[in-house]
Every structure is written in C-alpha cells, then in structure tokens.
PDB file of C-alpha atoms in Angstrom:
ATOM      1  CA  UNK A 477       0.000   0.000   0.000  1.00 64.00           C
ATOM      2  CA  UNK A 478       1.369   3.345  -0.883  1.00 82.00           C
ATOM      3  CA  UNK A 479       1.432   6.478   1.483  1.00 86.00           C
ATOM      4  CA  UNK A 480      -2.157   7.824  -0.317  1.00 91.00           C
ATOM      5  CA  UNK A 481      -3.864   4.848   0.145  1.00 92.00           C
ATOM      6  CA  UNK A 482      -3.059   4.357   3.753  1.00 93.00           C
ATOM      7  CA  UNK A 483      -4.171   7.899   4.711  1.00 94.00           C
ATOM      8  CA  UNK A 484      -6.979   7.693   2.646  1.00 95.00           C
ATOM      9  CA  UNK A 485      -7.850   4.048   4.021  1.00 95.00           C
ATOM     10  CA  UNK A 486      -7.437   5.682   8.296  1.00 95.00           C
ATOM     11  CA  UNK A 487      -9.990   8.496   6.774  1.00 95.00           C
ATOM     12  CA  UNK A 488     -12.040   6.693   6.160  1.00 96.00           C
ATOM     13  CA  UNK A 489     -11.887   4.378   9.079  1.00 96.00           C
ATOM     14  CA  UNK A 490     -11.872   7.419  11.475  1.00 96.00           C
ATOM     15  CA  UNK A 491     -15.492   8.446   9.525  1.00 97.00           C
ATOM     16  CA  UNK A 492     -16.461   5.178  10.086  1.00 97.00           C
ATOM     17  CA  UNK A 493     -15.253   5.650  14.022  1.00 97.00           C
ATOM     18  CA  UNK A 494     -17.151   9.079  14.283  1.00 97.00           C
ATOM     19  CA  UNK A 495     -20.645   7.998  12.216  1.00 97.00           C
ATOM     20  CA  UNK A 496     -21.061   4.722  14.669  1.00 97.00           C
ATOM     21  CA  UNK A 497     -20.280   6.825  17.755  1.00 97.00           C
ATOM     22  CA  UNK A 498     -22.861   9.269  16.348  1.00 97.00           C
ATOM     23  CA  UNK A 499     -25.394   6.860  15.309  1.00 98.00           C
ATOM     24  CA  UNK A 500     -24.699   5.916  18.937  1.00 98.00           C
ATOM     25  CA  UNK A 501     -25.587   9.506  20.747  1.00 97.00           C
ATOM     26  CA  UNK A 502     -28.906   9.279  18.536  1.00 98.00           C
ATOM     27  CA  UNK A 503     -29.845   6.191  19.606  1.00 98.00           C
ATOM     28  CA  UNK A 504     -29.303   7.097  23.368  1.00 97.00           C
ATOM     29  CA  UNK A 505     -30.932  10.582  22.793  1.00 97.00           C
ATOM     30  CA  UNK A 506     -33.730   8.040  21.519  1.00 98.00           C
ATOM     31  CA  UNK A 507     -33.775   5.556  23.606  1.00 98.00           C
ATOM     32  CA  UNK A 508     -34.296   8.069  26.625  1.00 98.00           C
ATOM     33  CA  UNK A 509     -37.112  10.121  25.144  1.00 98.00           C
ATOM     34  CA  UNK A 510     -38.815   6.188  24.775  1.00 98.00           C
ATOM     35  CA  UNK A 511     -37.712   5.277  28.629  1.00 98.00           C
ATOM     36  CA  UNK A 512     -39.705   8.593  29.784  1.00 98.00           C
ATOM     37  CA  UNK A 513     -42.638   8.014  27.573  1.00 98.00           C
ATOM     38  CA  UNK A 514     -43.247   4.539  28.220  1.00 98.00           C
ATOM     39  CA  UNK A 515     -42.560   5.775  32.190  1.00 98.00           C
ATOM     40  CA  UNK A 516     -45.698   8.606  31.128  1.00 98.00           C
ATOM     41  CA  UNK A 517     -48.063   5.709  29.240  1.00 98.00           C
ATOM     42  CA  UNK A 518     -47.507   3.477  32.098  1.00 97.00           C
ATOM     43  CA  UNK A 519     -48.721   5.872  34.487  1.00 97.00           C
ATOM     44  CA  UNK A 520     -51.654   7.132  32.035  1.00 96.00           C
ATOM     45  CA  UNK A 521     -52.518   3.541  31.902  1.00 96.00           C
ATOM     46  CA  UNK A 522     -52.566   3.351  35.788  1.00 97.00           C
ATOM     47  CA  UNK A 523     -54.772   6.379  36.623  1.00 95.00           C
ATOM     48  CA  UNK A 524     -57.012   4.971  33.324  1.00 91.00           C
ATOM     49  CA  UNK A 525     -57.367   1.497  35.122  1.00 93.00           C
ATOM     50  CA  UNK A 526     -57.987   3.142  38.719  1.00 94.00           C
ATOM     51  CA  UNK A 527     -60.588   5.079  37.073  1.00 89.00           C
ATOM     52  CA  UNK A 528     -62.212   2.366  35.480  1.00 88.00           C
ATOM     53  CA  UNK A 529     -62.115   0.264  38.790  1.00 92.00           C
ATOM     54  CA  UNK A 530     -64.000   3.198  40.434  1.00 91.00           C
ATOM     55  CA  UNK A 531     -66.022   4.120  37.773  1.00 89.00           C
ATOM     56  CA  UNK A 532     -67.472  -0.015  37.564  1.00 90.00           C
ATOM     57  CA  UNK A 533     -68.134   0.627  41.754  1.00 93.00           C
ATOM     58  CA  UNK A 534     -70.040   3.496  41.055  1.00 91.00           C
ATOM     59  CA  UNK A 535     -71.994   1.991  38.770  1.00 91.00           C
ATOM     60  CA  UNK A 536     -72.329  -1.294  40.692  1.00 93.00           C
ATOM     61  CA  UNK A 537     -73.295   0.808  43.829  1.00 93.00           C
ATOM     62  CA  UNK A 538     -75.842   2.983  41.534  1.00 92.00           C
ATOM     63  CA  UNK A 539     -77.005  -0.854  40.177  1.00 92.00           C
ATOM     64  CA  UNK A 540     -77.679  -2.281  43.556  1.00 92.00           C
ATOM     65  CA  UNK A 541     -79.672   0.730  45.464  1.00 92.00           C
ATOM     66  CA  UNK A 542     -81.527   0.863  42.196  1.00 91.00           C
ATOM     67  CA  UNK A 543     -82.778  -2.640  42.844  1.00 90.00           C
ATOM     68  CA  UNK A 544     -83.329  -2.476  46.468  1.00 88.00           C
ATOM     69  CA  UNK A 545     -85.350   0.953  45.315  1.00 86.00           C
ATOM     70  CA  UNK A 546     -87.633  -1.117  43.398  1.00 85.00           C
ATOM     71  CA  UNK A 547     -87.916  -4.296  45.607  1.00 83.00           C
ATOM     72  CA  UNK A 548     -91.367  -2.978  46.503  1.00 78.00           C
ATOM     73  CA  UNK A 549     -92.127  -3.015  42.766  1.00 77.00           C
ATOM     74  CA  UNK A 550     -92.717  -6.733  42.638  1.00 74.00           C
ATOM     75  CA  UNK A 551     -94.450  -6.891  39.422  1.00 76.00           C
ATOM     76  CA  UNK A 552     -90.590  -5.639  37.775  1.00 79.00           C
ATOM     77  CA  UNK A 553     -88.674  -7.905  36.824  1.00 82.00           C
ATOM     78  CA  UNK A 554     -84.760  -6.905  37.817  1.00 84.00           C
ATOM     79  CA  UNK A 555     -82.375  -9.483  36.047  1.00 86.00           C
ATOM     80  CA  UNK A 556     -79.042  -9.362  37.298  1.00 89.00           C
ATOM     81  CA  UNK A 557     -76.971  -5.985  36.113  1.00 88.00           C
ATOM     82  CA  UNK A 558     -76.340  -5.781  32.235  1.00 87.00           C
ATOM     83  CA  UNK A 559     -72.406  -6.287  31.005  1.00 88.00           C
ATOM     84  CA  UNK A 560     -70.802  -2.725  30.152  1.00 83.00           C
ATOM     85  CA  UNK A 561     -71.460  -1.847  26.702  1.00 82.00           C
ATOM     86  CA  UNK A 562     -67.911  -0.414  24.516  1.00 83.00           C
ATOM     87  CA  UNK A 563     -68.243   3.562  25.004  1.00 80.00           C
ATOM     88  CA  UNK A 564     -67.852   5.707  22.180  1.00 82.00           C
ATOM     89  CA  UNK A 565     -64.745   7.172  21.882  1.00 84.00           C
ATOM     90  CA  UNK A 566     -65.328  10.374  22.480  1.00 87.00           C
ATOM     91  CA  UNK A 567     -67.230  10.000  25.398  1.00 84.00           C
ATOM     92  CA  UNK A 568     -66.134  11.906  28.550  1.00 84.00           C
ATOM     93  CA  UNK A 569     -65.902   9.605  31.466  1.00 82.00           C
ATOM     94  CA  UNK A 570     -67.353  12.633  34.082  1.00 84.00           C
ATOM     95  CA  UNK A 571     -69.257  13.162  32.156  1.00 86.00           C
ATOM     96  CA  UNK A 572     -70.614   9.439  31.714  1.00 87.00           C
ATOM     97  CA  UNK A 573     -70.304   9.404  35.499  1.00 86.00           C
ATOM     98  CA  UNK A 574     -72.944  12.062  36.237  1.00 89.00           C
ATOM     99  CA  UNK A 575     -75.117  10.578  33.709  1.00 89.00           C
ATOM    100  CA  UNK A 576     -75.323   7.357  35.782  1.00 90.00           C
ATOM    101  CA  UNK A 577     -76.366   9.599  39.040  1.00 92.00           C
ATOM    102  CA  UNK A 578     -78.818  11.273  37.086  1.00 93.00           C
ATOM    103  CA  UNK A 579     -80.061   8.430  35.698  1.00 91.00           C
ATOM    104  CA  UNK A 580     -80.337   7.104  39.094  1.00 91.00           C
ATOM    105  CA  UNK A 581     -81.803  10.045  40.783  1.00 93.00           C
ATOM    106  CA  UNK A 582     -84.496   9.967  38.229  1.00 93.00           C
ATOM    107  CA  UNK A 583     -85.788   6.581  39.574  1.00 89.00           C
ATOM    108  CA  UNK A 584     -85.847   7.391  42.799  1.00 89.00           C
ATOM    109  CA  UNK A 585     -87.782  10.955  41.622  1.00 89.00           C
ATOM    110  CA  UNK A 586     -90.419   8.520  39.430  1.00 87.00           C
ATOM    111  CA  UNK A 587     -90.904   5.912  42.357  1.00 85.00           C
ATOM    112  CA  UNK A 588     -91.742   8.813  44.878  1.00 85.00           C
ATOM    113  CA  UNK A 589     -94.170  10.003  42.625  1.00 80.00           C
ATOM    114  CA  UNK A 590     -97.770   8.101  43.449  1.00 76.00           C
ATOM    115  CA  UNK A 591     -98.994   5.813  41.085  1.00 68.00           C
ATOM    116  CA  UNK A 592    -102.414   5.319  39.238  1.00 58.00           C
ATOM    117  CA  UNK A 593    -102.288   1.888  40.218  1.00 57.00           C
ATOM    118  CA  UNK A 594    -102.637   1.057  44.171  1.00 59.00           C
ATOM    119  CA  UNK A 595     -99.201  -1.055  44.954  1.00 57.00           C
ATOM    120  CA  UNK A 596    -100.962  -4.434  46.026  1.00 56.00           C
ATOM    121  CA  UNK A 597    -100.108  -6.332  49.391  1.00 56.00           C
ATOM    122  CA  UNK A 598     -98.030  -9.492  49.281  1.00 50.00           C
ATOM    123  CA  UNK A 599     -97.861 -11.729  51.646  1.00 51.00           C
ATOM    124  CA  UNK A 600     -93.847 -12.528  52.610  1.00 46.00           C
TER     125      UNK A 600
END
C-alpha cells in the first residue's frame, strides 16, 4: 500500500469511528425520550385502570340501590346488572359518570311520585 492509500484508508476508518459513535448519541438521545414516555403511558394507563375500577363501583353501587329501590315493585322484573357496553370514543368519562347519578336520581324521583295503580299487598 502506498502512502495515499493508507491515509486515505485511516480516513475513512476514522469516519467510520465518528458515524457509529454518532449513530450511537442518537440512539441514546432516543432511547431516553422512549424510557420517559413509556414511564408517562404506564402511568396514564394506571390512573385509566384506577378510574375504570372506580367508575365499575359506582356503577355497581348505583345498580344495587336501584334494585333495592324497586324491591317494593314486585311486578318488575330486575335481572341481574347488564355487562358494560364499549363507550364511544369520544365520550367523557365525568361526564358518563354524572349521567349514571342522574339516571339514578331519576328513579328514585319517578318511584316517589304516586302511582295510578294502588301497589298491592303481598304476603312474605
């Protein structure tokens, strides 16, 4: 190998050097921003999941006073409480939330109100 060809030949190898260690950096630099976004998702997916938890409580609790509301109702027929339907996306879960207490204070409102029909006496 002549004098050229061995300079030209370290050049090159010293680009080489200096692109991996750069390709490096970037894929640190990288690698980080993932590391704190995963850390972020993970806790978004947390608090989502807690909420859920207490939002299905809320609606279980709603689910049960509503049938020990209309226990006296004996000609309804309560089944056990209907599977969650898939929300649309765009729905907002507070606002979901205080849909389920209004639905539920409407109930209560109706079965306060008097009926046309006498409630009839069963014998327990």
């Amino acid at each position: 190998m002549t004098g050229d060809a061995v300079r030209r030949y370290k050049e090159l190898a010293e680009q080489n050097t200096e692109a991996v260690r750069h390709m490096r950096e970037q894929n640190r630099v990288v690698a980080e921003v993932l590391r704190q976004r995963l850390t972020q998702v993970d806790r978004e997916l947390a608090e989502a999941t807690e909420r859920e938890q207490v939002a299905r409580m809320g609606v279980r609790l709603h689910w049960e006073a509503a049938v020990d509301a209309l226990w006296s109702e004996r000609w309804l027929q309560v089944g056990p409480q209907p599977d969650p339907v898939e929300p649309p996306p765009d729905l907002d879960a507070l606002h979901a939330d205080a849909e389920v207490g209004r639905t539920y204070d409407a109930l209560r409102e109706a079965l306060q109100k008097p009926t046309l029909l006498p409630h009839r006496k069963h014998d327990d």
